[in-house]
Coordinates of C-alpha atoms and ligand atoms in Angstrom, one line a residue:
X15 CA 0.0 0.0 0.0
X16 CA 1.4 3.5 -0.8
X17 CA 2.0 5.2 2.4
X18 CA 3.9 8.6 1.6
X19 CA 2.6 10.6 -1.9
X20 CA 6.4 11.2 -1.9
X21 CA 6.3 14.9 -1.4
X22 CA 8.1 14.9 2.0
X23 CA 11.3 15.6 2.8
X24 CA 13.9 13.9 5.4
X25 CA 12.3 13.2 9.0
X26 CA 8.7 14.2 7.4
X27 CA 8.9 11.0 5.2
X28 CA 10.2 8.9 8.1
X29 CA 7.5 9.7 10.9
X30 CA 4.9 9.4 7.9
X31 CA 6.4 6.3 6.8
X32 CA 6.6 4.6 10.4
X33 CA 2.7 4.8 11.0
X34 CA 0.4 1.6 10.0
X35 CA -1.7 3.2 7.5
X36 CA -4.0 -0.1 8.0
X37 CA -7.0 -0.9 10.6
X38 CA -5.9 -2.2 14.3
X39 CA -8.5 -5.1 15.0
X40 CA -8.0 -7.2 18.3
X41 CA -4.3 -6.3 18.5
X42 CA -3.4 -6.9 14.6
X43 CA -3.2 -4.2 11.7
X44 CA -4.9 -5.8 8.6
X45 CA -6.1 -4.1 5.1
X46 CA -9.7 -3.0 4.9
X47 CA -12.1 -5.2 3.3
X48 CA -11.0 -5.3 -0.5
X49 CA -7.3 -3.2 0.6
X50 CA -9.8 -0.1 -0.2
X51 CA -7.9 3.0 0.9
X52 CA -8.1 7.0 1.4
X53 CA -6.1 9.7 1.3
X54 CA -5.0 12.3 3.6
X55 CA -3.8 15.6 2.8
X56 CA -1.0 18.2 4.4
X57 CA -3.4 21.4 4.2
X58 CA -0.4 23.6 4.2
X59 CA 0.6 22.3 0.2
X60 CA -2.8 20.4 -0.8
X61 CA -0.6 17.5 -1.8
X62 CA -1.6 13.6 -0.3
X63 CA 0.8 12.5 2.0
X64 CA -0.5 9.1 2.7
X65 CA -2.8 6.4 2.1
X66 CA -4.9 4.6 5.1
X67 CA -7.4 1.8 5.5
X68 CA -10.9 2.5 4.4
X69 CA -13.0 0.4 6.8
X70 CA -16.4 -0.8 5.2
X71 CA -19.5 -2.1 7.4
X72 CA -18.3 -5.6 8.1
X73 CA -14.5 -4.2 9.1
X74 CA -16.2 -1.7 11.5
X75 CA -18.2 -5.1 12.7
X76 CA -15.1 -6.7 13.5
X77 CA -13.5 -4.0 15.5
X78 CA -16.7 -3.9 17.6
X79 CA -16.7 -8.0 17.9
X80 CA -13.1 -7.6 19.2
X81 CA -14.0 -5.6 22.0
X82 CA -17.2 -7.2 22.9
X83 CA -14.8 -10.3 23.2
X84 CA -12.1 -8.3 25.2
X85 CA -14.5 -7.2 27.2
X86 CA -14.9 -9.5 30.6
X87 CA -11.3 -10.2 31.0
X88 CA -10.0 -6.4 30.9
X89 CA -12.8 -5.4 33.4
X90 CA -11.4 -7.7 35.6
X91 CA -8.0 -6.6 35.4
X92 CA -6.0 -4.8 38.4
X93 CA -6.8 -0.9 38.6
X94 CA -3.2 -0.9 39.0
X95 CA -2.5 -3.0 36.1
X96 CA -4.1 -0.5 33.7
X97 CA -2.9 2.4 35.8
X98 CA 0.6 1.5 34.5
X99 CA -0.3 1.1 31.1
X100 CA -1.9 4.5 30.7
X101 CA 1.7 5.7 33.1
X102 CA 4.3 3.9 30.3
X103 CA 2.1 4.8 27.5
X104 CA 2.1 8.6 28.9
X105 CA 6.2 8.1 29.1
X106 CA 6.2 6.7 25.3
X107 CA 4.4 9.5 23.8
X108 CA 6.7 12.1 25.8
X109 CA 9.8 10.3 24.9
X110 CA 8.2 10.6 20.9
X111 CA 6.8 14.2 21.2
X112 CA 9.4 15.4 18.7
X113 CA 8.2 12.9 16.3
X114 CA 4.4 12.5 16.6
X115 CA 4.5 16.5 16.8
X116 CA 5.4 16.2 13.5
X117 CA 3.2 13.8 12.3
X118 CA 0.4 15.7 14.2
X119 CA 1.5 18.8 11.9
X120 CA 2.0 17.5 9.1
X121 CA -1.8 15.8 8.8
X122 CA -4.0 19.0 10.5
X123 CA -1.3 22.1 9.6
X124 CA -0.6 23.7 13.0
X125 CA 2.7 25.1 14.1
X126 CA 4.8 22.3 15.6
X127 CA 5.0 24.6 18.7
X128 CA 0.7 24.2 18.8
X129 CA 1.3 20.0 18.3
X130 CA 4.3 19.7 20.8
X131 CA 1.4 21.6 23.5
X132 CA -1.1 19.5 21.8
X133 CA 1.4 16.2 22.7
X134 CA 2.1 17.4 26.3
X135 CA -1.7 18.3 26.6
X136 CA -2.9 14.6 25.4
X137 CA -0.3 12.8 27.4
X138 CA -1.5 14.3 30.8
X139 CA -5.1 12.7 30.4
X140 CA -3.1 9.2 30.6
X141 CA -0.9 10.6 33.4
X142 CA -4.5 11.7 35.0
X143 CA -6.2 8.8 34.1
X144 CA -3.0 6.7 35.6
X145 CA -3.9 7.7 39.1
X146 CA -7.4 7.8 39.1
X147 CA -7.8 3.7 38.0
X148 CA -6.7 2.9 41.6
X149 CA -9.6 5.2 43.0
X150 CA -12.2 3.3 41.8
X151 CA -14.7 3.5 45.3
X152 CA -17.8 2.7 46.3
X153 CA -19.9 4.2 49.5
X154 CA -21.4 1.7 52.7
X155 CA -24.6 3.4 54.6
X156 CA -26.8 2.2 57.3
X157 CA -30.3 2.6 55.6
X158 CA -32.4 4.7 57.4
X159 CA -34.3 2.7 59.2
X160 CA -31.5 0.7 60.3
X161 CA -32.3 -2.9 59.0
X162 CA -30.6 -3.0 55.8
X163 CA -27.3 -1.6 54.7
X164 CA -26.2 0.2 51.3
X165 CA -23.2 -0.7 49.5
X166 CA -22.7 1.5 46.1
X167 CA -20.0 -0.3 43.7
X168 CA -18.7 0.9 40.5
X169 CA -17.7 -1.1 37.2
X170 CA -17.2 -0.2 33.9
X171 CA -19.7 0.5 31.6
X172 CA -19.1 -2.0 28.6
X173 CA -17.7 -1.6 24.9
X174 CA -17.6 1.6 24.0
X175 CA -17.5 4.1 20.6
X176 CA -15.5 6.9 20.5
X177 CA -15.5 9.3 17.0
X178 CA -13.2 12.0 17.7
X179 CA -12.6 15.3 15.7
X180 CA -9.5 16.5 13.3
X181 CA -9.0 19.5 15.5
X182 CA -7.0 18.1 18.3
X183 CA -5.8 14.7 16.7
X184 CA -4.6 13.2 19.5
X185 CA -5.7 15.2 23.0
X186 CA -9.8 14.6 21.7
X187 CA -8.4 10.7 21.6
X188 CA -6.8 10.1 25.1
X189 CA -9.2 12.2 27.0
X190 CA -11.5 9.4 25.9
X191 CA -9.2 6.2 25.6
X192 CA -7.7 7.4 29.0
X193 CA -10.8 7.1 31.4
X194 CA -11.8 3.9 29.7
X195 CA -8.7 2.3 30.3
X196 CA -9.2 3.3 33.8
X197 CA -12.3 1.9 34.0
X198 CA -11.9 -1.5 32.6
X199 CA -13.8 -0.5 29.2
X200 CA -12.6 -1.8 26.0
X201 CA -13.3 0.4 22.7
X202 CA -13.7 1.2 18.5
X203 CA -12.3 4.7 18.0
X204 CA -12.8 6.3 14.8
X205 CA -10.5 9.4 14.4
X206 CA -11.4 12.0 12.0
X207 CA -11.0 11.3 8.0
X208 CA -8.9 14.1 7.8
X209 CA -6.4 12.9 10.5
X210 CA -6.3 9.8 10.8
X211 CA -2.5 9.7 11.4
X212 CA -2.1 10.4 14.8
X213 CA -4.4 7.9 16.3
X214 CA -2.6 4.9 14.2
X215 CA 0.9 5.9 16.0
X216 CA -1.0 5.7 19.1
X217 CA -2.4 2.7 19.1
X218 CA 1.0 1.4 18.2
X219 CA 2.4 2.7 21.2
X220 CA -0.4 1.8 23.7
X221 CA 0.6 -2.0 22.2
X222 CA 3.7 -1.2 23.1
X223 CA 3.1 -0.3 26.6
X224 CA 1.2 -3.5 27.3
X225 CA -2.5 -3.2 26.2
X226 CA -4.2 -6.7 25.6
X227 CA -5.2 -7.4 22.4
X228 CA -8.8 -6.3 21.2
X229 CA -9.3 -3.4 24.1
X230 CA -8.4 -0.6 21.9
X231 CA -9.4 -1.2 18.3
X232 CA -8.9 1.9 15.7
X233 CA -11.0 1.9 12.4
X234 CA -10.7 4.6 9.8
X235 CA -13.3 5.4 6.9
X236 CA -14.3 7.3 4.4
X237 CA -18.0 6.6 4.9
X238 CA -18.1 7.5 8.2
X239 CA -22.1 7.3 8.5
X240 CA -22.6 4.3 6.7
X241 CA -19.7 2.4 9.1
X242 CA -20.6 4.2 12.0
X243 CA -24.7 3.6 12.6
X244 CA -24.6 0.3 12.8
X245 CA -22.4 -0.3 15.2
X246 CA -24.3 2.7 17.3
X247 CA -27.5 0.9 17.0
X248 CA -25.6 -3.0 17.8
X249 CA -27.0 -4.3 21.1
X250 CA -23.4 -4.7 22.4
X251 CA -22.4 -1.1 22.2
X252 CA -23.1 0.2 25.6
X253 CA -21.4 3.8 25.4
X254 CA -21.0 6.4 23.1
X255 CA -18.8 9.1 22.9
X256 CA -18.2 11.9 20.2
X257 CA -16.7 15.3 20.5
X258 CA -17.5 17.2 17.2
X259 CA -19.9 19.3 15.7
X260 CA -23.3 20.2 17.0
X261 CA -24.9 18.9 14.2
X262 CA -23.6 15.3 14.1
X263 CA -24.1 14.9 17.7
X264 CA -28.0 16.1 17.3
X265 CA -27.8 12.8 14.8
X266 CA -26.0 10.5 16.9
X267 CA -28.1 11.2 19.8
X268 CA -31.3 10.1 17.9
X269 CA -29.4 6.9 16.8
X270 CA -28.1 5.9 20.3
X271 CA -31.5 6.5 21.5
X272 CA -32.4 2.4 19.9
X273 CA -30.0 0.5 22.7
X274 CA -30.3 3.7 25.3
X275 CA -26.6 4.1 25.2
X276 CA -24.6 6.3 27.7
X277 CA -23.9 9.0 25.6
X278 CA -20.8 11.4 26.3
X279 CA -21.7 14.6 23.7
X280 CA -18.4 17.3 23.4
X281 CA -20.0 19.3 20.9
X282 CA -19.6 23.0 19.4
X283 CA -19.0 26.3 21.2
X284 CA -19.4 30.2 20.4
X285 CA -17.3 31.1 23.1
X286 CA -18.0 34.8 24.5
X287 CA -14.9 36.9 25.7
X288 CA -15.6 39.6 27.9
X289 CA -13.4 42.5 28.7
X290 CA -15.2 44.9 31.2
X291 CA -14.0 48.6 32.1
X292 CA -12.0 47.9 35.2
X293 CA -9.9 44.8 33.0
X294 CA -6.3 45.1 32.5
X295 CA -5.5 45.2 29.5
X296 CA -2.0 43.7 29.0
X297 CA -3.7 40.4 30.6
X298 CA -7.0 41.1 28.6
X299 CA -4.9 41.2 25.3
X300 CA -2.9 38.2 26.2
X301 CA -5.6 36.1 27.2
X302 CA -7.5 37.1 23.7
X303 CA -4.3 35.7 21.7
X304 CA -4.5 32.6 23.8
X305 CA -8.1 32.2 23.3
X306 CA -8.3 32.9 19.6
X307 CA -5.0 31.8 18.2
X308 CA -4.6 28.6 19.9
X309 CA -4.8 25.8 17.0
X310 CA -5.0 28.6 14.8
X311 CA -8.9 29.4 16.0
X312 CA -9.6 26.2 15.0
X313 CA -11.3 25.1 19.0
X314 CA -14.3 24.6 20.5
X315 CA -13.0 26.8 23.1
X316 CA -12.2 29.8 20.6
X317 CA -13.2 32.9 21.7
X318 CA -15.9 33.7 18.8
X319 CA -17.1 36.7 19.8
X320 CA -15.4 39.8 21.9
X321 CA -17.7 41.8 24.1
X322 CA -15.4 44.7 24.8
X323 CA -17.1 47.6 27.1
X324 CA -17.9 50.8 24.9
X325 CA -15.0 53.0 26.6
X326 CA -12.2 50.8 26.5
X327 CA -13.1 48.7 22.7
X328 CA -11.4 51.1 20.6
X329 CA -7.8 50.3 22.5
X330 CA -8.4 46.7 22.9
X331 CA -9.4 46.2 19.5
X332 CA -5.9 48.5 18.4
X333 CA -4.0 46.6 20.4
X334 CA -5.2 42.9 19.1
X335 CA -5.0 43.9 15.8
X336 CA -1.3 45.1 16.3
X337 CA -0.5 41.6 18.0
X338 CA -2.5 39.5 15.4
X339 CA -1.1 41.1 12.7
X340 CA 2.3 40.2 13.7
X341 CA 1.9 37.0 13.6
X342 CA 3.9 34.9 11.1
X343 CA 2.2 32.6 8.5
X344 CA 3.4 29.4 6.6
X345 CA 3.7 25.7 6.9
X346 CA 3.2 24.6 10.5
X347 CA 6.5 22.2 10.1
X348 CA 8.9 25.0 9.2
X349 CA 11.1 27.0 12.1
X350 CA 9.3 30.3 13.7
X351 CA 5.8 29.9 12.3
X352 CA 2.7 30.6 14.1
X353 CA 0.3 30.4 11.8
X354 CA -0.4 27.4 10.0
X355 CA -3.4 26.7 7.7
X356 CA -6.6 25.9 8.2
X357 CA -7.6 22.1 7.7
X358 CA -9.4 22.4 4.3
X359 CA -10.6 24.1 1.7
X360 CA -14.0 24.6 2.8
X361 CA -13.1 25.7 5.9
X362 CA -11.2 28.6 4.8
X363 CA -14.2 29.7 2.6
X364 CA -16.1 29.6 5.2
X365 CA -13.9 31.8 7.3
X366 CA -14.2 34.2 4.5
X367 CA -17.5 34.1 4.2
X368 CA -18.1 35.2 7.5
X369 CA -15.7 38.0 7.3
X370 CA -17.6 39.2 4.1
X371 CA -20.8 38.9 5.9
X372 CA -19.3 41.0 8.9
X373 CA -18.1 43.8 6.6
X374 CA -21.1 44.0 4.7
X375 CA -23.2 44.5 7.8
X376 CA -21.2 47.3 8.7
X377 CA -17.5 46.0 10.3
X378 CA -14.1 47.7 9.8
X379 CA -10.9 45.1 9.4
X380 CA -8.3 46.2 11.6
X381 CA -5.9 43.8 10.1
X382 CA -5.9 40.5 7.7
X383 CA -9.4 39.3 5.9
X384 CA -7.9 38.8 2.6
X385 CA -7.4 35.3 1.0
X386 CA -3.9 35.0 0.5
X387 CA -2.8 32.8 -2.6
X388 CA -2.2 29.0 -2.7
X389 CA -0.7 26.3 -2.5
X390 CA -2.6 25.8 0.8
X391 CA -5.9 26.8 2.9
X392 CA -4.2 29.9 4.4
X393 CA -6.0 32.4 6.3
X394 CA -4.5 35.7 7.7
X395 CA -5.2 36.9 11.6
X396 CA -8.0 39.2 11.1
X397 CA -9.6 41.5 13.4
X398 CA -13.1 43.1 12.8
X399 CA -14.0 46.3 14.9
X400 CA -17.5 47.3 15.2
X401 CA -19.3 44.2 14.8
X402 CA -23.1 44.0 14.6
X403 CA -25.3 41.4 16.3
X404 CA -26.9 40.9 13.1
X405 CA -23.7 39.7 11.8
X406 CA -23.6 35.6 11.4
X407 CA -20.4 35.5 13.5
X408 CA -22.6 36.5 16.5
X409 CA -24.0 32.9 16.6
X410 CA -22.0 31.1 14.3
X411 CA -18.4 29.5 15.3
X412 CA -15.7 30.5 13.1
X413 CA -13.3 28.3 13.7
X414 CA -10.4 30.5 12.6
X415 CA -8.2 33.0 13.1
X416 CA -10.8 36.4 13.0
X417 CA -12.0 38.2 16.3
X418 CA -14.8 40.4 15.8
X419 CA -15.4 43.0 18.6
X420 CA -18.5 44.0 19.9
X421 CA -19.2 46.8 22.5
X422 CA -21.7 46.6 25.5
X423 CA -22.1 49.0 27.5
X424 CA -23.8 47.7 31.0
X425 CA -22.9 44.5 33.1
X426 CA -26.7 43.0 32.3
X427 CA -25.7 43.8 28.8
X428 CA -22.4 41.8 28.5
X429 CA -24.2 38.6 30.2
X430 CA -27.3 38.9 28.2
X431 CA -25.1 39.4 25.0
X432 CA -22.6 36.5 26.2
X433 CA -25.9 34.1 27.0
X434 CA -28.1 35.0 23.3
X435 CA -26.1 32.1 21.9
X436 CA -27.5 28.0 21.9
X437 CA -23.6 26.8 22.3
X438 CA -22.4 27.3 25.8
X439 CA -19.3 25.3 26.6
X440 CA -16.7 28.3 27.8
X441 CA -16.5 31.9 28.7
X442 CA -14.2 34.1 29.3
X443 CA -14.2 37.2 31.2
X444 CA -11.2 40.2 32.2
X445 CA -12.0 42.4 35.4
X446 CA -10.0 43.0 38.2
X447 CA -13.0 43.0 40.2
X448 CA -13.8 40.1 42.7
X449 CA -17.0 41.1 43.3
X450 CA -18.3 41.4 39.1
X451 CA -15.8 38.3 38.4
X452 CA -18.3 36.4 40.8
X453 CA -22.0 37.9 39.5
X454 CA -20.4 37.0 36.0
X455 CA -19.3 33.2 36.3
X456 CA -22.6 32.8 38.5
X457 CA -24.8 34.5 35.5
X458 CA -22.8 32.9 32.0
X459 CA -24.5 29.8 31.2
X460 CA -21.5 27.6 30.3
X461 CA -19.8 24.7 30.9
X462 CA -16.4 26.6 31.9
X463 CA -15.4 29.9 32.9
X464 CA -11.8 31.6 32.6
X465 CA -11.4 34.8 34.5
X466 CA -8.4 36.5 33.5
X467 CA -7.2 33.4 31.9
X468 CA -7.2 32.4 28.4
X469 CA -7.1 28.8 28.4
X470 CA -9.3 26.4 30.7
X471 CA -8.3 23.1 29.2
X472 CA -6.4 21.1 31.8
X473 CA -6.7 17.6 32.7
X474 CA -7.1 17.9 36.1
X475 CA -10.5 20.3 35.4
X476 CA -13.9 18.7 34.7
X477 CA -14.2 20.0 30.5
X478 CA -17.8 20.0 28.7
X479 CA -20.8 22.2 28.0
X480 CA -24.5 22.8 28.6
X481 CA -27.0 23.6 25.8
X482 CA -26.3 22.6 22.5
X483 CA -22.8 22.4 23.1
X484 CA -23.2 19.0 24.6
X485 CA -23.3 17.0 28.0
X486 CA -20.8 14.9 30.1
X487 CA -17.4 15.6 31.1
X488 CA -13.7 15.0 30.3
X489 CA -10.8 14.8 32.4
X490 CA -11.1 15.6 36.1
X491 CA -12.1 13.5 38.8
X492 CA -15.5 13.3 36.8
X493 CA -14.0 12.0 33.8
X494 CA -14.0 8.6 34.8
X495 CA -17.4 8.5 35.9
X496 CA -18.5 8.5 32.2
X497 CA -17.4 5.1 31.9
X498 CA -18.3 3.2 35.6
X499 CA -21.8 2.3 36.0
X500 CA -22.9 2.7 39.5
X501 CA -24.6 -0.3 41.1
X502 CA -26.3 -0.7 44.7
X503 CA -26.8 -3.5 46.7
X504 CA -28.7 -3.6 49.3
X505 CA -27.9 -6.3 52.4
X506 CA -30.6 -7.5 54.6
X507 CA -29.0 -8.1 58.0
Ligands
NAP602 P1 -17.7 16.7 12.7 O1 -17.8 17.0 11.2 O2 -18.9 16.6 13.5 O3 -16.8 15.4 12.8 C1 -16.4 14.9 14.0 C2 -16.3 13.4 13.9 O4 -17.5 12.8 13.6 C3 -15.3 12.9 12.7 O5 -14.7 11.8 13.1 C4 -16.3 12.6 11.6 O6 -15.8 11.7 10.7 C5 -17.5 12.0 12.4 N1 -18.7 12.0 11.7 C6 -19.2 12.9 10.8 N2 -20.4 12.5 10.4 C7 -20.8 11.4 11.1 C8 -21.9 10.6 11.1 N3 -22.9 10.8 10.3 N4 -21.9 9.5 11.9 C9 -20.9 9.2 12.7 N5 -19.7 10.0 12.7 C10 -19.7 11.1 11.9 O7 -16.8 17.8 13.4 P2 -15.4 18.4 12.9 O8 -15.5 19.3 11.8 O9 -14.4 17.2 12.7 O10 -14.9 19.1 14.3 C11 -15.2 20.4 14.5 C12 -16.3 20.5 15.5 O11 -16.0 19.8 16.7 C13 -16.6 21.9 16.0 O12 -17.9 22.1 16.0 C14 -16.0 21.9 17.4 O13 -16.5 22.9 18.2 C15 -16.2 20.6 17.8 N6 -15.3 20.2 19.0 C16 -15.8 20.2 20.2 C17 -15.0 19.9 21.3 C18 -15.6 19.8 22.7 O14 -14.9 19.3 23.5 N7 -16.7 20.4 22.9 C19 -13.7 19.7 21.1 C20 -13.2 19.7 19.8 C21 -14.0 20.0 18.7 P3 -15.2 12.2 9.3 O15 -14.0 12.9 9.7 O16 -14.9 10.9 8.6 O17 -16.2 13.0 8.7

C-alpha cells in the first residue's frame, strides 16, 4: 500500500512512513475489506501524503466483535495494572513528542510549537487517568431505618464508541481512551477522515506499553455514517462518545436513542470573551491571543465573539490587531511559524464568508481578511471592529483566526449578549474585580469559565458544555465517571 505521496522531505517522510496506515483489530493491523484506501492531505501544500485503510461495514463489525470479546477479562484486570499502562504509555508519547509533533502537523497544519502543547496536553489525560484507576470507590450506609445496609460499587460501563474530531488529533483521543482504560472498558475509535495519522501511532504505542489485544481497536473510513450507525445501533455497544460538531451529535443522539446508550456529547461552542472597564488590558490582550489563536482558532473553546465595554473597545481592538497582525504565517512544520493553515478548503471559505458577511453588515478590518494565494488553505489573523449582532459570526463558530469585537455598555448587557447564543461550553471574562468576576461566572450559562485566563483546558478540570454544546465531562475526577456504571446493593441483615 502506498504510504507517503512522496512529497516529503527527510524526517517528514520517516514519521509518515513509520505509522500503520491499516486498521488495528484485536491487537493486529490488517487491510480494509477489498485493501480499499483514502487519502490524507497536508493542508499547508494540498498534496496527499498518505494512504490509510478504508473500513467498510463488516471491518467496523469486527473491530466492535473484538472488544465485545475483550471485554470481561480487561474489566477484571487490576486498577493498577491498567494504571501502569496509561503511566508507560504517557512516558512513550513524551519520549516521541518530537516525532508525533510532526506527524500531528504535518496531517491538521498547526505550528509544531501548537502540536508539541497539543502532545504534552494529550499525554496528561493518561498521566491523570493513571492515578485515578486505583480510586475506583464505592460508598457503605446504614439505611435509614437501620435494618438493611447500602453498598454502592462501580464497574465499567461495557464496549464503547468513541469518533473524535481533526482538531486536536490526539488530545480529543486520550481524553476518551484514558478514562476507559481506567475503568476496565474496551473500545472502537474512529479518528477524523482528515487525521487519521495520529491515532494509528497511538495505538501502536499503547501495544507497546502493554495493552491486551482487542481493548483498543482503531477503524478509519471514508463513509463515516454508513460504518458508523450500525455499530451505534448494535446491542453490544453500551457507550457512546463523540466530540464534534453540533450537528452530528443532534444525529447520533437520535441513533443511540435504539440500545439507550450512555452518551458522552463534546459538541460546538461560540465562546464569548468579555473585557469589562475595570480589565487590565495587558492580561485582557494576552488572554485574547491565547483564546483565539490557539490551533490557529480552530477550537471549540475559541473565543468567537469579543464583548469589549464601549470605553475601552477602541484600544483593545488596536491593540489585538497590532498583536495579530504580527503573527507569522506558513507551513506549521517550518522553524518560527505561528500560523499554520486551516484544515481544508472549505473551511477557509467559510472563514471568508463570515468575514464578508461582517463587513457588509457594517464591520471595519483592523488587520488581515484577505485570501492569501495558494498552495494551501491559508488564512491571515483578522480582526473586525465594530461588529453588529446581526452579523452571522454572533451565533455562528468561526473556527479560525478572526476576532470580531462588539461593544456593550452595562454589566446586564455583556451577560445577556454573552448568553443570546444556543452553544455554551466556555466563557471568558477580564475584570479586576472580585465582586463582578463572581455575579459573571454565576450569571454565564456555560460549561467553563476563565477569568483572566485564556485557556481552561487542563486535565485535572472537569471539560464540557451545557446547551447545545453538549453534556458529560472530560478529564477531572468526573472524567472517569463517564465510563463506571454505578450499582447498589442492598444487604438485609
Ligand atoms: P464533525 O464533522 O462533526 O466530525 C467529528 C467526527 O464525527 C469525525 O470523526 C467525523 O468523521 C465524524 N462524523 C461525521 N459525520 C458522522 C456521522 N454521520 N456519523 C458518525 N460520525 C460522523 O466535526 P469536525 O468538523 O471534525 O470538528 C469540529 C467540531 O468539533 C466543531 O464544532 C468543534 O466545536 C467541535 N469540537 C468540540 C469539542 C468539545 O470538547 N466540545 C472539542 C473539539 C471540537 P469524518 O472525519 O470521517 O467526517
Amino acid at each position: 500500500m502506498p504510504v507517503n505521496g512522496g512529497v516529503l522531505q527527510g524526517r517528514e517522510s520517516e514519521v509518515v512512513a513509520g505509522v500503520h496506515p491499516q486498521l488495528f483489530i484485536g491487537g493486529k493491523w490488517r487491510d480494509a475489506e477489498g485493501q480499499k484506501t483514502f487519502a490524507v492531505e497536508d493542508p499547508s501544500t494540498g498534496e496527499t501524503i498518505a494512504h490509510v485503510a478504508d473500513a467498510s461495514v463488516a471491518d467496523g463489525r469486527a473491530a466492535l466483535d473484538a472488544a465485545v470479546e475483550a471485554q470481561s477479562d480487561w474489566a477484571r484486570t487490576p486498577p493498577r495494572e491498567r494504571g501502569e499502562i496509561l503511566r508507560k504509555a504517557f512516558e512513550l508519547i513524551t519520549a516521541r513528542a518530537d516525532d508525533l509533533a510532526l506527524l500531528m502537523t504535518l496531517e491538521m497544519g498547526k505550528p509544531l510549537s501548537e502540536s508539541k502543547a497539543e502532545i504534552a496536553y494529550g499525554a496528561e489525560f493518561f498521566r491523570w487517568f493513571s492515578e485515578e484507576a486505583v480510586r475506583i470507590n464505592g460508598r457503605y450506609a446504614v439505611a435509614p431505618n437501620g435494618a438493611t445496609r447500602l453498598l454502592t460499587l462501580k464497574q465499567p460501563v461495557g464496549p464503547c464508541l468513541m469518533i473524535t474530531p481533526w482538531n486536536f488529533p490526539l488530545a480529543m483521543g486520550t481524553r476518551k481512551i484514558g478514562p476507559a482504560i481506567a475503568a476496565g472498558c474496551t473500545m472502537v475509535v474512529k479518528p477524523a477522515g482528515l487525521t487519521p495519522l495520529t491515532m494509528l501511532a497511538l495505538a501502536d504505542l499503547l501495544t507497546e506499553a502493554g495493552l491486551p489485544e482487542g481493548v483498543l481497536n482503531v477503524v478509519t473510513t471514508s463513509s463515516t455514517g454508513e460504518v458508523m450507525e450500525p455499530l451505534i445501533r448494535d446491542p453490544r455497544l453500551r457507550k457512546l462518545t463523540f466530540t464534534g460538531s453540533t450537528p452530528v451529535g443532534r444525529k447520533l443522539i437520535e441513533q443511540s436513542a435504539e440500545g439507550i446508550l450512555r452518551v458522552s456529547m463534546e459538541l460546538g461552542g461560540n465562546a464569548p470573551f468579555l473585557v469589562f472597564e475595570d480589565a487590565d488590558l495587558d492580561k485582557a490582550v494576552d488572554g485574547a491571543m491565547l483564546a483565539k489563536m490557539r490551533n490557529v482558532g480552530e477550537a471549540c473553546t475559541a473565543a468567537n465573539r469579543f464583548l469589549v465595554h464601549e470605553s475601552v473597545a477602541d484600544e483593545f481592538g488596536r491593540r489585538l490587531a497590532e498583536r495579530m497582525g504580527a503573527m507569522s504565517i506558513g507551513r506549521g512544520s517550518e522553524d518560527g511559524v505561528e500560523v499554520g493553515p486551516l484544515v481544508e478548503g472549505k473551511a477557509r471559505d467559510k472563514v471568508a464568508e463570515l468575514v464578508s458577511d461582517a463587513v457588509e453588515t457594517g464591520a471595519t478590518v483592523l488587520t488581515g481578511g484577505e485570501v492569501p494565494d495558494g498552495p494551501g488553505y491559508f488564512y491571515p489573523p483578522t480582526v473586525l471592529a465594530g461588529v453588529s449582532p446581526d452579523a452571522q459570526v454572533f451565533r455562528e463558530e468561526i473556527f479560525g483566526p478572526v476576532a470580531p469585537v462588539f461593544t456593550f455598555s452595562s454589566d446586564e448587557e455583556a451577560i445577556r449578549m454573552a448568553n443570546d447564543t444556543e452553544y455554551g461550553l466556555v466563557a471568558y471574562a477580564f475584570t479586576e474585580s472580585l465582586a463582578r468576576a463572581v455575579r459573571v461566572y454565576e450569571g454565564l450559562e456555560t460549561g467553563m469559565v476563565g477569568i483572566n485566563q485564556g485557556v481552561v483546558s487542563n486535565p485535572a478540570a472537569p471539560f464540557g458544555g451545557v446547551k447545545a454544546s453538549g453534556f458529560g465531562r472530560e478529564g477531572g475526577a468526573e472524567g472517569i465517571d463517564e465510563y463506571l456504571e454505578v450499582k447498589y446493593v442492598g444487604l438485609a441483615l
